[in-house]
Coordinates of C-alpha atoms and ligand atoms in Angstrom, one line a residue:
M1 CA 54.4 54.0 57.5
G2 CA 53.5 51.5 54.8
I3 CA 50.0 50.4 53.7
Q4 CA 48.2 47.8 55.7
S5 CA 44.6 48.9 55.3
A6 CA 42.5 47.2 52.6
K7 CA 40.9 50.6 51.8
Q8 CA 44.2 52.1 50.7
R9 CA 44.6 49.6 47.8
P10 CA 44.4 52.3 45.0
L11 CA 47.4 54.0 46.6
L12 CA 49.2 50.7 47.0
L13 CA 48.7 49.9 43.3
D14 CA 49.9 53.4 42.4
Q15 CA 53.1 52.9 44.4
L16 CA 53.7 49.6 42.7
S17 CA 53.3 51.0 39.1
S18 CA 55.3 54.2 39.7
S19 CA 58.4 53.0 41.5
T20 CA 61.5 51.0 40.5
F21 CA 62.2 48.7 43.4
D22 CA 65.6 47.3 44.4
L23 CA 63.9 43.9 44.9
L24 CA 60.6 42.4 43.9
V25 CA 59.4 39.2 45.5
I26 CA 56.9 37.0 43.9
G27 CA 54.9 34.9 46.4
G28 CA 53.4 35.9 49.8
G29 CA 54.0 32.6 51.6
A30 CA 56.5 32.3 54.5
T31 CA 59.5 32.3 52.2
G32 CA 58.5 35.4 50.2
A33 CA 57.3 37.3 53.3
G34 CA 60.6 36.4 55.1
I35 CA 62.6 37.6 52.1
A36 CA 60.6 40.9 51.9
L37 CA 61.3 41.5 55.6
D38 CA 64.9 40.6 55.4
A39 CA 65.5 42.9 52.4
A40 CA 63.4 45.8 53.6
S41 CA 65.1 45.8 57.1
R42 CA 68.5 46.0 55.4
G43 CA 67.3 49.2 53.7
M44 CA 66.4 48.0 50.3
S45 CA 63.2 49.2 48.5
V46 CA 61.0 46.1 48.2
A47 CA 57.8 45.0 46.5
L48 CA 56.0 41.8 47.5
L49 CA 53.3 40.4 45.2
E50 CA 50.9 37.6 46.1
K51 CA 48.4 36.3 43.5
M52 CA 45.8 35.3 46.1
D53 CA 45.9 36.1 49.8
F54 CA 49.1 36.1 51.9
A55 CA 49.7 32.5 53.0
F56 CA 47.2 31.2 50.5
G57 CA 49.5 28.4 49.4
T58 CA 51.4 25.9 51.5
S59 CA 52.1 28.4 54.3
S60 CA 48.5 28.0 55.7
R61 CA 48.4 24.3 55.2
S62 CA 51.3 22.8 57.1
T63 CA 51.5 20.8 60.3
K64 CA 52.1 24.2 61.9
L65 CA 55.1 23.0 63.9
I66 CA 58.4 24.9 64.2
H67 CA 60.4 21.7 64.0
G68 CA 63.6 20.7 65.6
G69 CA 63.7 18.4 62.6
L70 CA 63.7 14.9 64.2
R71 CA 62.7 13.3 60.9
Y72 CA 65.9 14.6 59.3
L73 CA 68.0 12.8 61.9
K74 CA 66.4 9.6 60.6
Q75 CA 67.6 10.5 57.2
F76 CA 71.1 11.6 58.5
E77 CA 70.6 15.2 57.4
I78 CA 72.7 16.5 60.2
K79 CA 73.2 20.0 58.9
I80 CA 69.4 20.5 58.6
V81 CA 68.8 19.3 62.2
H82 CA 71.4 21.8 63.4
E83 CA 70.0 24.7 61.4
V84 CA 66.3 24.2 62.1
G85 CA 67.1 23.7 65.9
R86 CA 68.8 27.1 65.9
E87 CA 66.0 28.7 63.9
R88 CA 63.4 27.4 66.2
A89 CA 65.1 29.1 69.2
I90 CA 65.3 32.4 67.2
L91 CA 61.6 32.3 66.2
H92 CA 60.5 31.5 69.7
R93 CA 62.4 34.6 70.9
L94 CA 61.0 36.9 68.2
A95 CA 57.3 35.8 68.7
P96 CA 56.9 33.9 72.0
H97 CA 53.0 34.1 71.7
L98 CA 53.1 32.5 68.2
V99 CA 55.9 30.0 68.4
V100 CA 54.9 28.1 71.5
S101 CA 56.5 25.1 73.3
E102 CA 54.6 21.9 72.4
P103 CA 56.4 18.9 74.1
M104 CA 56.0 15.8 71.9
L105 CA 55.7 12.2 73.1
L106 CA 57.4 9.6 70.9
P107 CA 56.1 6.2 72.1
F108 CA 58.1 3.1 71.4
V109 CA 56.0 -0.1 71.0
K110 CA 56.5 -3.8 70.5
G111 CA 57.5 -4.4 66.9
G112 CA 57.9 -0.7 66.2
T113 CA 60.7 1.1 64.3
F114 CA 62.5 2.3 67.5
G115 CA 63.3 0.7 70.8
K116 CA 64.1 2.3 74.1
F117 CA 67.9 2.5 73.4
S118 CA 67.6 3.9 69.8
T119 CA 64.9 6.4 70.9
S120 CA 67.0 7.6 73.8
L121 CA 70.2 7.8 71.7
G122 CA 68.4 9.4 68.8
L123 CA 66.7 12.1 70.9
W124 CA 70.0 12.8 72.7
V125 CA 71.8 13.3 69.4
Y126 CA 68.9 15.4 68.2
D127 CA 69.1 17.7 71.3
L128 CA 72.9 18.0 70.9
L129 CA 72.7 18.9 67.2
A130 CA 69.7 21.2 67.5
G131 CA 71.2 23.0 70.4
V132 CA 68.3 22.1 72.7
S133 CA 68.9 23.1 76.3
G134 CA 67.3 23.3 79.8
K135 CA 63.7 22.2 80.2
D136 CA 63.5 21.4 76.5
R137 CA 66.0 18.5 76.7
R138 CA 64.6 15.0 76.1
V139 CA 63.2 12.9 78.9
M140 CA 62.8 9.1 78.7
L141 CA 59.5 7.8 80.3
S142 CA 58.6 4.4 81.6
K143 CA 55.4 2.7 80.3
K144 CA 53.5 3.9 83.4
K145 CA 54.7 7.5 83.2
T146 CA 53.9 7.5 79.5
L147 CA 50.3 6.4 80.3
D148 CA 50.1 9.0 83.0
R149 CA 50.8 11.6 80.4
E150 CA 48.7 10.2 77.7
P151 CA 46.2 7.6 78.9
L152 CA 44.7 7.2 75.5
L153 CA 47.8 5.4 74.1
R154 CA 47.4 1.7 73.3
E155 CA 48.6 -0.1 76.4
D156 CA 49.1 -3.7 75.2
I157 CA 52.1 -2.9 72.9
L158 CA 53.5 0.2 74.7
L159 CA 57.0 -0.1 76.1
G160 CA 57.7 3.5 77.0
S161 CA 58.4 6.8 75.3
G162 CA 60.7 9.7 74.8
R163 CA 59.5 13.2 75.4
Y164 CA 61.2 15.9 73.3
A165 CA 60.8 19.5 72.4
E166 CA 58.7 20.8 69.5
Y167 CA 57.1 24.2 69.0
R168 CA 53.7 24.9 67.6
T169 CA 52.7 27.9 65.5
D170 CA 50.1 29.2 63.2
D171 CA 51.8 29.2 59.8
A172 CA 49.5 31.8 58.2
R173 CA 49.8 34.3 61.0
L174 CA 53.6 33.8 61.1
T175 CA 53.6 34.6 57.4
L176 CA 51.4 37.6 57.9
E177 CA 53.4 39.0 60.8
N178 CA 56.4 38.9 58.5
V179 CA 54.5 40.8 55.8
K180 CA 53.4 43.4 58.3
A181 CA 56.9 43.7 59.7
A182 CA 58.2 44.1 56.1
I183 CA 55.7 46.9 55.5
S184 CA 56.7 48.6 58.7
Y185 CA 60.3 48.8 57.2
G186 CA 58.8 50.4 54.0
A187 CA 58.0 47.4 51.8
T188 CA 55.1 47.7 49.4
A189 CA 53.1 44.4 49.7
A190 CA 50.0 43.5 47.8
N191 CA 47.8 40.5 47.9
Y192 CA 45.6 39.5 44.9
V193 CA 48.3 40.7 42.4
E194 CA 49.5 37.9 40.1
V195 CA 52.7 38.0 38.2
T196 CA 52.0 36.8 34.7
G197 CA 55.3 37.5 32.9
F198 CA 58.6 39.3 33.1
T199 CA 60.0 42.5 31.4
Y200 CA 63.6 42.5 30.1
D201 CA 66.2 45.1 29.2
A202 CA 68.2 45.3 26.0
D203 CA 70.7 42.7 27.5
H204 CA 67.8 40.3 28.2
Q205 CA 68.1 40.9 31.9
I206 CA 64.8 40.9 33.9
N207 CA 63.9 44.5 34.9
G208 CA 60.4 44.0 36.1
V209 CA 57.2 42.0 36.0
E210 CA 53.8 42.1 34.3
A211 CA 50.9 41.5 36.7
I212 CA 47.2 41.5 37.0
D213 CA 45.1 42.8 39.8
H214 CA 42.6 40.1 40.7
L215 CA 40.3 42.4 42.8
D216 CA 39.7 45.2 40.3
G217 CA 40.7 43.4 37.1
G218 CA 43.4 45.9 35.9
S219 CA 46.9 45.1 34.8
L220 CA 50.2 46.7 35.8
T221 CA 53.9 46.6 35.2
V222 CA 56.2 46.7 38.3
K223 CA 59.9 47.6 37.7
A224 CA 62.7 46.2 39.8
H225 CA 66.5 45.7 39.7
Q226 CA 66.2 42.1 41.0
V227 CA 63.2 39.7 40.9
I228 CA 62.9 36.8 43.3
N229 CA 60.6 33.9 42.6
A230 CA 59.4 32.5 45.9
A231 CA 56.2 31.0 44.5
G232 CA 56.3 27.7 46.4
P233 CA 54.5 25.0 44.5
W234 CA 54.2 27.4 41.5
V235 CA 58.0 28.1 41.3
D236 CA 58.4 26.0 38.1
D237 CA 55.5 27.8 36.4
L238 CA 57.5 31.1 36.7
R239 CA 60.8 29.4 35.7
K240 CA 59.1 28.1 32.6
E241 CA 57.7 31.6 31.8
N242 CA 61.3 32.8 32.2
Q243 CA 62.5 29.8 30.0
S244 CA 65.0 28.9 32.6
M245 CA 64.1 25.3 33.6
N246 CA 67.3 23.3 34.2
N247 CA 67.7 19.6 35.1
K248 CA 66.1 20.3 38.5
H249 CA 62.4 20.5 38.9
L250 CA 59.7 20.5 41.7
F251 CA 58.0 17.4 43.0
L252 CA 54.7 18.1 44.7
S253 CA 53.7 16.0 47.6
K254 CA 50.2 16.4 49.1
G255 CA 49.8 16.3 52.9
V256 CA 46.4 16.1 54.6
H257 CA 45.4 17.0 58.2
I258 CA 42.1 16.2 59.7
V259 CA 40.4 17.9 62.7
I260 CA 38.4 16.2 65.4
S261 CA 36.7 18.0 68.3
H262 CA 38.6 17.6 71.6
E263 CA 35.4 16.0 73.0
H264 CA 35.8 13.0 70.5
F265 CA 39.6 12.8 70.7
P266 CA 40.5 14.2 74.2
L267 CA 44.3 14.0 73.7
H268 CA 46.2 15.4 76.6
Q269 CA 49.4 16.0 74.8
S270 CA 51.0 15.9 71.4
V271 CA 52.1 12.5 70.1
Y272 CA 54.3 11.5 67.1
F273 CA 53.6 7.9 66.4
D274 CA 54.3 5.0 64.0
V275 CA 51.9 4.1 61.2
A276 CA 51.8 0.5 59.8
D277 CA 53.4 1.6 56.5
G278 CA 56.6 2.8 58.3
R279 CA 55.7 6.5 58.3
M280 CA 55.0 8.6 61.3
I281 CA 52.2 11.0 62.0
F282 CA 51.4 13.7 64.5
A283 CA 48.3 14.1 66.8
I284 CA 48.2 17.6 68.3
P285 CA 45.7 19.1 70.7
R286 CA 45.0 22.8 69.9
G287 CA 42.2 24.8 71.6
K288 CA 38.9 23.0 71.1
V289 CA 40.2 20.4 68.8
T290 CA 42.8 17.7 68.1
Y291 CA 44.4 17.7 64.6
I292 CA 46.1 14.7 63.0
G293 CA 48.5 14.6 60.1
T294 CA 49.9 14.1 57.7
T295 CA 49.8 12.0 54.5
D296 CA 52.6 12.2 52.0
T297 CA 51.6 11.4 48.4
E298 CA 52.7 12.5 45.0
Y299 CA 50.3 15.2 43.6
K300 CA 49.6 16.2 40.0
G301 CA 46.2 18.0 40.3
D302 CA 45.1 21.6 40.5
K303 CA 47.7 23.4 42.6
N304 CA 45.1 26.1 43.7
N305 CA 42.8 23.6 45.2
P306 CA 44.3 20.4 46.7
R307 CA 41.5 18.5 48.4
T308 CA 41.1 16.0 51.2
Y309 CA 39.8 12.7 49.9
L310 CA 38.1 9.9 51.6
E311 CA 41.3 7.8 51.2
D312 CA 43.4 10.4 53.1
V313 CA 40.9 10.6 55.9
T314 CA 40.6 6.8 56.2
Y315 CA 44.4 6.4 56.4
L316 CA 44.6 9.0 59.2
L317 CA 41.6 7.6 61.1
D318 CA 43.0 4.0 60.9
A319 CA 46.3 5.2 62.2
V320 CA 44.7 6.9 65.2
N321 CA 42.4 4.0 65.9
H322 CA 45.3 1.6 65.9
Q323 CA 47.4 3.7 68.3
F324 CA 44.6 5.0 70.5
P325 CA 42.1 2.1 70.4
T326 CA 39.6 3.4 72.9
V327 CA 38.7 6.6 70.9
K328 CA 37.2 4.7 68.0
L329 CA 37.1 7.7 65.7
R330 CA 34.5 7.7 62.9
L331 CA 34.4 9.5 59.6
D332 CA 31.4 11.6 60.6
Q333 CA 33.4 13.0 63.6
V334 CA 35.9 14.7 61.2
E335 CA 34.8 18.3 61.4
S336 CA 37.4 20.0 59.2
S337 CA 40.6 19.3 57.3
W338 CA 43.2 20.9 55.1
A339 CA 45.4 19.7 52.3
G340 CA 48.8 21.3 51.4
L341 CA 51.4 20.8 48.8
R342 CA 55.1 20.4 49.7
P343 CA 57.2 22.0 47.0
L344 CA 60.1 19.5 47.1
I345 CA 63.0 19.2 44.7
F346 CA 62.6 16.0 42.6
E347 CA 65.2 13.3 43.3
Q348 CA 65.4 10.3 41.0
G349 CA 64.1 7.0 42.5
K350 CA 62.9 8.5 45.8
S351 CA 59.3 8.4 47.1
A352 CA 57.5 11.5 48.4
S353 CA 58.5 10.8 52.0
E354 CA 62.1 10.0 51.2
I355 CA 62.8 13.2 49.3
S356 CA 65.0 15.7 51.2
R357 CA 63.3 18.8 52.6
K358 CA 66.3 21.0 52.0
D359 CA 66.0 24.2 50.0
E360 CA 67.8 25.2 46.8
T361 CA 68.3 28.4 44.9
F362 CA 68.6 28.8 41.2
R363 CA 69.7 31.9 39.2
S364 CA 68.7 32.1 35.6
D365 CA 70.8 33.6 32.8
S366 CA 68.4 36.6 32.7
G367 CA 68.8 37.1 36.5
L368 CA 65.7 35.5 38.0
I369 CA 66.5 34.0 41.4
S370 CA 64.2 31.2 42.4
I371 CA 64.1 29.5 45.7
A372 CA 62.3 26.2 46.3
G373 CA 62.1 23.3 48.8
G374 CA 62.8 24.0 52.5
K375 CA 60.6 24.2 55.5
L376 CA 58.4 26.8 57.3
T377 CA 60.9 26.5 60.2
G378 CA 63.8 27.6 58.0
Y379 CA 62.1 30.5 56.3
R380 CA 64.2 33.2 58.0
K381 CA 67.5 31.5 57.2
M382 CA 66.4 30.9 53.6
A383 CA 65.5 34.5 53.3
E384 CA 68.9 35.6 54.6
K385 CA 70.6 33.4 52.1
V386 CA 68.6 34.7 49.1
V387 CA 68.9 38.3 50.1
N388 CA 72.7 37.9 50.6
M389 CA 72.9 36.5 47.1
A390 CA 70.8 39.4 45.7
T391 CA 72.7 42.2 47.5
K392 CA 76.0 40.9 46.2
T393 CA 74.9 41.2 42.6
L394 CA 73.0 44.5 43.1
A395 CA 75.8 46.1 45.0
S396 CA 78.2 45.8 42.1
R397 CA 75.6 46.6 39.5
L398 CA 74.1 49.6 41.2
G399 CA 77.0 50.8 43.3
K400 CA 74.9 50.7 46.4
S401 CA 75.4 49.0 49.7
W402 CA 73.0 47.7 52.4
K403 CA 73.2 46.5 56.0
A404 CA 73.8 42.9 56.8
C405 CA 70.9 40.6 57.8
Q406 CA 68.9 42.1 60.7
T407 CA 66.1 39.6 61.2
T408 CA 67.4 37.7 64.2
Q409 CA 66.7 41.0 66.1
I410 CA 63.3 42.0 64.6
P411 CA 60.4 41.0 66.9
L412 CA 57.1 39.9 65.2
A413 CA 53.6 41.1 66.0
D414 CA 54.4 44.5 67.6
G415 CA 57.1 42.9 69.7
V416 CA 55.7 44.0 73.0
L417 CA 55.6 40.4 74.4
S418 CA 59.2 39.3 74.6
S419 CA 59.1 36.2 76.8
E420 CA 56.9 33.3 77.8
K421 CA 56.4 35.2 81.1
D422 CA 55.1 38.3 79.3
V423 CA 52.8 36.1 77.3
S424 CA 51.3 34.5 80.4
A425 CA 50.8 37.8 82.1
F426 CA 49.2 39.3 79.0
H427 CA 47.0 36.2 78.7
K428 CA 45.7 36.6 82.2
K429 CA 44.9 40.3 81.5
I430 CA 42.9 39.4 78.4
A431 CA 41.2 36.5 80.1
D432 CA 40.1 38.7 83.0
Q433 CA 38.7 41.3 80.5
L434 CA 36.7 38.8 78.6
E435 CA 35.5 37.0 81.7
S436 CA 34.2 40.3 83.0
V437 CA 31.7 40.4 80.1
G438 CA 30.9 36.6 80.3
L439 CA 33.1 35.4 77.4
D440 CA 34.7 32.0 77.3
S441 CA 38.3 31.5 78.4
Y442 CA 39.1 29.8 75.0
L443 CA 38.6 33.2 73.3
A444 CA 41.4 34.7 75.4
W445 CA 43.7 31.8 74.6
Y446 CA 42.9 32.2 70.9
L447 CA 43.3 36.0 70.7
V448 CA 46.6 35.9 72.6
H449 CA 48.2 33.1 70.6
M450 CA 47.0 34.4 67.2
Y451 CA 47.6 38.1 67.7
G452 CA 49.9 38.6 70.6
A453 CA 49.9 42.1 72.0
Q454 CA 47.7 43.2 69.0
A455 CA 44.8 41.5 70.9
D456 CA 44.6 44.9 72.8
D457 CA 43.9 46.6 69.4
I458 CA 41.0 44.2 68.9
L459 CA 39.6 44.7 72.3
I460 CA 39.7 48.5 71.9
R461 CA 37.4 48.0 68.9
F462 CA 35.3 45.4 70.9
R463 CA 34.6 47.9 73.6
K464 CA 32.9 50.1 71.0
A465 CA 30.8 47.2 69.7
D466 CA 27.0 47.2 70.0
E467 CA 27.0 43.8 71.8
M468 CA 29.7 42.5 74.2
T469 CA 29.2 39.0 72.8
E470 CA 31.3 36.5 70.8
A471 CA 29.6 37.9 67.7
G472 CA 30.7 41.4 68.7
L473 CA 34.2 40.2 69.3
I474 CA 34.4 38.6 65.9
L475 CA 33.3 41.8 64.2
A476 CA 36.0 43.7 66.2
E477 CA 38.6 41.1 65.0
L478 CA 37.3 41.6 61.4
A479 CA 37.6 45.4 61.7
F480 CA 41.2 45.0 62.8
G481 CA 41.8 42.6 59.9
M482 CA 40.4 45.1 57.3
E483 CA 42.1 48.1 58.8
E484 CA 45.4 46.6 59.7
E485 CA 45.9 43.3 57.8
M486 CA 44.6 43.8 54.2
V487 CA 41.6 41.5 54.6
H488 CA 39.7 41.8 51.3
T489 CA 37.5 38.7 51.3
A490 CA 35.6 36.7 53.9
S491 CA 37.9 33.8 53.2
D492 CA 41.0 36.0 54.0
F493 CA 39.5 36.6 57.4
L494 CA 37.8 33.2 58.2
I495 CA 40.7 31.1 56.9
R496 CA 44.1 32.8 56.9
R497 CA 43.9 35.6 59.5
T498 CA 42.0 33.6 62.1
G499 CA 42.3 29.8 61.2
R500 CA 38.6 29.5 62.1
L501 CA 37.7 27.3 59.1
Y502 CA 40.1 24.6 60.5
F503 CA 40.0 25.0 64.2
D504 CA 36.6 26.4 64.9
I505 CA 34.4 25.6 61.9
H506 CA 31.2 26.0 64.0
S507 CA 32.0 29.7 64.4
V508 CA 32.3 30.0 60.6
R509 CA 28.9 28.4 60.1
Q510 CA 27.4 30.6 62.8
H511 CA 29.0 34.0 62.0
A512 CA 29.9 34.0 58.3
G513 CA 26.7 35.8 57.5
S514 CA 27.4 38.7 59.9
V515 CA 31.0 38.8 58.8
I516 CA 30.0 39.2 55.1
A517 CA 27.3 41.8 56.0
A518 CA 29.9 43.9 58.0
M519 CA 32.4 43.6 55.1
A520 CA 29.6 44.7 52.7
R521 CA 29.0 47.8 54.7
Y522 CA 32.7 48.6 55.0
F523 CA 33.6 48.1 51.4
D524 CA 30.2 49.1 50.0
W525 CA 29.7 45.8 48.2
D526 CA 26.8 45.3 45.8
E527 CA 24.4 42.3 45.9
D528 CA 26.5 40.4 43.4
R529 CA 29.6 40.6 45.5
I530 CA 27.7 39.6 48.6
A531 CA 26.4 36.5 46.8
R532 CA 29.9 35.6 45.5
E533 CA 31.4 35.9 49.0
T534 CA 28.6 33.8 50.5
Q535 CA 29.0 31.1 47.8
E536 CA 32.8 31.1 48.3
I537 CA 32.5 30.5 52.1
L538 CA 29.8 27.8 51.6
R539 CA 32.2 26.1 49.1
E540 CA 35.1 26.3 51.5
V541 CA 33.1 24.9 54.4
E542 CA 31.8 22.0 52.2
E543 CA 35.3 21.2 50.8
V544 CA 37.0 20.9 54.2
S545 CA 34.3 18.9 55.8
T546 CA 33.1 16.4 53.1
F547 CA 35.3 13.8 51.6
P548 CA 34.7 12.4 48.1
S549 CA 36.6 9.3 47.1
E550 CA 39.7 10.1 45.0
S551 CA 38.9 7.1 42.7
E552 CA 35.4 8.5 42.0
I553 CA 36.8 12.0 41.3
V554 CA 39.4 10.6 38.9
L555 CA 36.7 8.5 37.1
T556 CA 34.2 11.4 36.6
Ligands
LIG1 P1 53.8 29.0 49.7 O1 53.4 29.1 51.1 O2 53.1 28.0 48.8 O3 53.9 30.4 49.1 C1 54.0 30.6 47.7 C2 53.0 31.7 47.3 O4 53.3 32.2 46.0 C3 51.6 31.2 47.3 O5 50.8 32.0 48.3 C4 51.1 31.5 45.9 O6 49.7 31.9 45.9 C5 52.0 32.6 45.5 N1 52.2 32.7 44.0 C6 52.3 31.6 43.1 N2 52.5 32.1 41.9 C7 52.4 33.4 41.9 C8 52.4 34.4 40.9 N3 52.6 34.1 39.6 N4 52.3 35.7 41.3 C9 52.1 36.0 42.6 N5 52.1 35.1 43.6 C10 52.2 33.8 43.3 N6 57.3 23.0 57.5 C11 57.7 23.1 58.8 O7 58.7 23.8 59.2 N7 56.9 22.6 59.8 C12 55.8 21.8 59.6 O8 55.1 21.4 60.5 C13 55.5 21.6 58.2 N8 54.5 20.8 57.9 C14 54.1 20.7 56.6 C15 53.0 19.9 56.3 C16 52.5 19.8 55.0 C17 51.3 19.0 54.7 C18 53.1 20.5 54.0 C19 52.5 20.5 52.6 C20 54.2 21.3 54.3 C21 54.7 21.4 55.6 N9 55.9 22.1 55.9 C22 56.3 22.3 57.2 C23 56.6 22.8 54.9 C24 56.2 24.3 54.8 O9 54.8 24.4 55.0 C25 56.6 24.9 53.5 O10 58.0 24.7 53.3 C26 56.4 26.4 53.4 O11 55.1 26.8 53.9 C27 56.6 26.9 52.0 O12 56.4 28.2 51.9 P2 56.6 29.0 50.6 O13 56.4 30.5 50.9 O14 57.8 28.6 49.9 O15 55.4 28.5 49.6

């Protein structure tokens, strides 16, 4: 069994320094985690190195949809529509608690981009190409039926709508479940280990990486027969380090989402709607909140810390207030937000929203394979493609052979829940248990959709807690995170493992102190470390919930 507990880190670093891996993956986002799982499950020895926390980059900051890829249809990217539609069905089967049906309403309005006929035809073609079947097939709705489903929509311009299938996920948890599954197949995965350079053999072929440990400050060399660069927005930094940039390079586009409490924007169902500038954005209800996004603007700032600016928030609020005029959202009602960077492949003369989302792979003369572009939805297929490429070269070089891709058959998150029916029965069981101690039904929904069957492991810890309260439940969740999911910092837990900073920011404000105190006891932190963790959480809360003007930031 591989290492998943934060306390076993010394052993983990030891394993990294003392082995020669078949494959080393740089980047613990969805792409890197998918590659690690694909390769480990074929029988390769695999190392996965992430410079911050798993899913720290784009893979915790997306719209969190497992798309059928409707927008690609608009751009006539037929092959992508087909591929992501197929992937969506696979991911729903592998993690039915985490890739959940989220029917989407596509209203057509007077003067809008699409009319009834084009919407109907477009969604029909989309269903066909994406292989959508049964209850997921598109349904066309009259104006009245549309308003029955979503009474907040603007009535005076509404003509009707199409209802089509999308699936919602939690991107960071999907990434993490891939990391954990990879570990269960023997991969050695470490967060907070940053690759700073490559090592080469006498023929100038890469045979490992130099790295630094951001938690304890040491450095290490990790040896591998094949290195894969899956560093998302940082892919070109590593290609430059390898001196292997060619005529293709990344174009970063920033996308912002804002979060409003459900009370202020009581949306009944997800809507994908037109904005005045010709773009389209999503409004998606999730638990206690509704989130709205996204923007799509060229980005040249600090990749580690893209921020939500006042201009981004105003754009999204204006779009909502235009399409849902009775909600009258105000800036002070935006309780949280996130900003992510799309690592797109630059295309001459195209704007951020026009650039294709397809993925590309590059192999350098010294053997580095880099993968960039693509979508969260396509991560499994991207991984399969890259690992196929790597095994082909390695097989002839090392005289070894491995199994073919296995990942269409590897359930995520323990795999005990294998259908929507299992998920609802399990949800009921957890809701009954929490209700018996007076806890809110939201918490059952949250635990089941974030952790799947692993919610049982959290409740086992909860039953031993001093208090059977929400605070006690959070500490049980934290214990699970530290013992099973390599939680090293309060941000790992409150942002990536639980999504609380975005979807339940009040719980972060209320419980961050006790989370840090419990971590201090578990890891034996000194006062300095406690102060740093506290500062870090305060900074994160401040940054997602206050919005400076971009022009002021640029001027200062
Ligand atoms: P990342 O998640 O960024 O992972 C790269 C990782 O590499 C990072 O964690 C980083 O810390 C690490 N790293 C970098 N350098 C080093 C180094 N030197 N050493 C070690 N580690 C390193 N896709 C969908 O399918 N559905 C959506 O709804 C959707 N919405 C989106 C909305 C927005 C606003 C954005 C920005 C993207 C969206 N996407 C969506 C696209 C999707 O999120 C990305 O394609 C995907 O998350 C990219 O994953 P990745 O692993 O390639 O990159």
